[in-house]
Amino acid sequence: MAFDAEAVIRTAHLARISLPAAEVPAVAEQLERIMEMVEALRNVPTEGVGSMAHPLDLEQPLRPDIAQNPDRREALMQNAPAARDGLFLVPKVIE
Amino acid sequence: MEWEVVIGLEVHAQLNTATKIFCACPTVFGAAPNTQTCPVCLALPGALPVLNAAAVDKAIALGLAVNARINRRSVFARKNYFYPDLPKGYQISQYELPIVGQGQLTIALADGREKVVGITRAHLEEDAGKSLHEAFPGQTGIDLNRAGTPLLEIVSEPDMRSPAEAVAYLKKLHALVRYLDICDGNMQEGSFRCDANVSLRRPGAPFGTRAEVKNLNSFRFLEKAIEYEMERQRDILESGGKIIQETRLFDANKGETRSMRSKEEANDYRYFPDPDLLPLVFDEARIASVRASLPELPDAKRDRFMQQYGLPAYDAGVLTASRAVADYYETVAMGVDAKMAANWVMGDLLGALNKAGLEMESCPVAAEKLRTLLQRIGDQTISGKIAKDLFEMIFAEGGEVDAIIASRGLRQITDSGAIAGLIDEIIGANPQQVADYRGGRDKLLAFFVGQVMKASKGKANPDQVNALLREKLKA
Amino acid sequence: MDLSEASLRELRDALRSRRVSAQELTRFYLDRVAAHNPALNAFITVTEAAALAAAAAADGRLAAGEEGALLGIPMAHKDIFCTAGVRTTCASRMLERFTAPYNATVVECLQAAGMVMLGKLNMDEFAMGSSNETSHFGAVHNPWDLQRVPGGSSGGSAAAVAARLVPAATGTDTGGSIRQPAALCGVTGIKPTYGRVSRYGMIAFASSLDQGGPLAKTAEDCALLLEAMVGHDPRDATSHPEAAGVFAATLDAPLQGLRVGVPEEFFGAGLDPEVAAAVEAGIRVLAAQGAVIKSIHLPNNAHAVSTYYVLAPAEASSNLARFDGVRYTYRAAGVEDLTDLYQRSRYEGFGAEVRRRILIGTYVLSAGYYDAYYLKAQQVRSLIREDFRQAFADVDVIVGPTTPTAAFALGDKAQDPVAMYLADIYTIAVNLAGIPAMSIPCGFTAGGLPIGMQLMGNYFTDGLLLNVAHRFQQETDWHRQRPALASAKE
């Protein structure tokens, strides 16, 4: 099971991380070694074993439908890289 | 050879809870950008979601109303993709285990038949924020007030076979969510959005490749979009081409659909159960509590109206199309003739509202007032014609029924002596017509009735005028 | 009294009796930070003015007769906890200029208890690492040997406590990140039962594995800190309704009859002989106190690392998607379009290890691989939990080494991610199961490097672990050793 350049590029695009072309082979090799370590899992017998998504065997708590959050726009947007008139700004998106 | 269209609809109904689905921010429409946000719905680092109880109850209500299986245990999953109006980089939704399972909705077709449309599932998820592309040159502005508003995604089976059926289904579902008071159904504001999956096949053949038309926000657009798709796909198929499975947008100005640029291109959503949320589990007691608080549903109400008020199916259908109209009618119908009440509500009242561009919720004539008006017809205080004028007056300017009847002297004239007197005057003034009538021109009766009514300023009781005129005109 | 050596109880007594004021105590520790942090790089941010103001407020509360165990005592938070008005970086360029607009629940709890925060501690970037070498703000140095790693990801927390720059620190543990640095730095740290410490405001790495916890010089100190940190939080849906607990009151319970399990799998190949010897000696100390020692098996522990390196990156790849250059993070300069904004901001904002884990996580969740890796890993996770369940049917506490070796040299494993991952072999299974575990000092190598012994307990036995650790520390003095750097008279 090879983690080749194409897999790296495809995965990087899904994750929205741009990798310089020069880095791809090294990253592919590292990821392949990690996947090799992980491969051993596939041989563990798990017939009929349940899936453990969570350490807690609890149920979802529910919250009452009561508005509580005041307008804190300024504080919450203070770290915005680009904002104007209360809007976050990004380069124009064409749909 | 004929083509058969296969249509499935996905509706996103915004639930009208007071707060968002995973945080306590208010959900009021139209607030200044980003003033209804908090660390959770802004996806600040370290923020965590907590589920809104009311959203759960509203989903259960919808499930019960469409006779669906309610899944006692359901799981939230993350749908991962990048878009600026999706602050976490994933949408919390439900994937393998939704809260509502298989159900159905019965729709009425134009020819009077009924059809059962299957509902595959309904699940809870959160809405994204809004992208404003025209705000600033070269930039898009992001407003996250809407991010986190609860949505109920209702997926139908691909059971519809014509644009009309699709519209009927959507209208029925729209009325239902408003009946249940789980969604305000405001399509212009985006609280009830519809995506249509459309494909063609030869009758009896397997389903063809479908195209998805997104974000249709009116019944008319739905109809037009499907019609366009049918034609577009037929043209392709008949010239030997293949339909591409893709997402398309409806251009209302041109009446066409066009392919959406790459937003959904090859998206691998990498669904997995959200580890910040535990499985949603509830017991019979919760379901029973929601069931107990359900209002009478449209179909049941329609059937009851037919029974209780002796109305034909069509009238009952119109009067129960919305809960507000149905409640209004029932108040009007208390102690007056049911059919008369139906005609007045369906005709005069809804007509006046329509003309004024008003919804029932803003009706200027209280139901009790209309009832009083109808009672005054019933007890012969005023004539039907006068009543219509009086109604228009009250609709436009307000006022009380009895007060206006008194102040404008609208009481019907029922005194036979007075009517006889008027008739004698008219007869005396129109000897030629009297002669012609007595000579066989029966149609002239209407002329005489008209003259008497005019002379009485419309207030003479028409039945009495009619009867007395016939007597006096006898040769 | 040597303020840098005092326990929390001793500091509290000194404050209450006015032998020292909170402001003096804070000044004392701030001076130590100023003197030694340059060599250690344990702190990313020091909040001197705010600390002195908080100390003044604490003095007011003390004067009014308030009696909290932690009132007026200095501490520092791992820079993974959001602190309102204070830069919170997660040791990443991505959040280099991020001022948190709200407090994590853990921060609120300790603030309410009157603790005085001196600043934010260095860590591996986004908690991904076992050596504190992936920080954007530079590596942290082990106070026992400045050429060696302190462990990670809570390397700054462990180093700061070991060097006596603070008497208490918070950390987080996803695969061993409190216990392993505690072991490598010769201090005490505990990862509580999953769900006992609120994750609200604790920047998420792997949601079903992360837990916050304290590091300090002793088990007794950790007990006092943990009591203030646990509790149900309605803002965290994964917070246990019965999370609260008292731990200090039961520290002295005798160990007579305590059943101690020693996993055979933890003493195989790969374990440094000096570490093995120190841990075995530690086990004999417990036996001498009346504990009954028996051999147990954790057969699926061999798969723990593989399981973890599917699940943790998978959750992380999703948790870190919000760091996108749009609302509050680093944004690359001169971006041409939205895709460019995302891709370059994330490439430049994240370090290499974080990028690697995001890619692995994205890969194992992607179409065609979900069943083979993610689902499979969740099943093996069940098996690992089952191993513990069976073990705890026979024993009360499981004891073993925390790490296979003592602190390694800076740069040693940095180029070899897999070697780094395999070093977590003893700590990871605990997080997968969600049980509590702690590390306490139990010896030194011939070269003078600390060795840690790990105690693991069943769910909600955090108090028992602290009790066992405390009794061990009453019979030994490994925890009282301090690095030469810490003995400098400043």
PDB file of C-alpha atoms in Angstrom, chain C residues 9 13 45-46 77 101 170 173 242 292-293 328 446 448:
ATOM      1  CA  ARG C   9      -0.071  23.350  51.622  1.00  0.00           C
ATOM      2  CA  ASP C  13      -0.035  28.273  55.468  1.00  0.00           C
ATOM      3  CA  THR C  45       3.937  34.591  27.314  1.00  0.00           C
ATOM      4  CA  VAL C  46       4.561  36.069  30.741  1.00  0.00           C
ATOM      5  CA  HIS C  77      -1.412  27.480  32.029  1.00  0.00           C
ATOM      6  CA  PRO C 101     -11.934  36.651  23.870  1.00  0.00           C
ATOM      7  CA  THR C 170      -1.885  22.838  33.872  1.00  0.00           C
ATOM      8  CA  ASP C 173      -2.928  14.672  27.801  1.00  0.00           C
ATOM      9  CA  GLU C 242     -20.689  13.268  38.164  1.00  0.00           C
ATOM     10  CA  VAL C 292      -0.214  -7.374  46.598  1.00  0.00           C
ATOM     11  CA  ILE C 293       1.600  -7.550  43.285  1.00  0.00           C
ATOM     12  CA  TYR C 328      -8.936  34.961  13.574  1.00  0.00           C
ATOM     13  CA  ALA C 446      23.186   6.842  36.101  1.00  0.00           C
ATOM     14  CA  GLY C 448      21.171  11.829  36.484  1.00  0.00           C
TER      15      GLY C 448
END
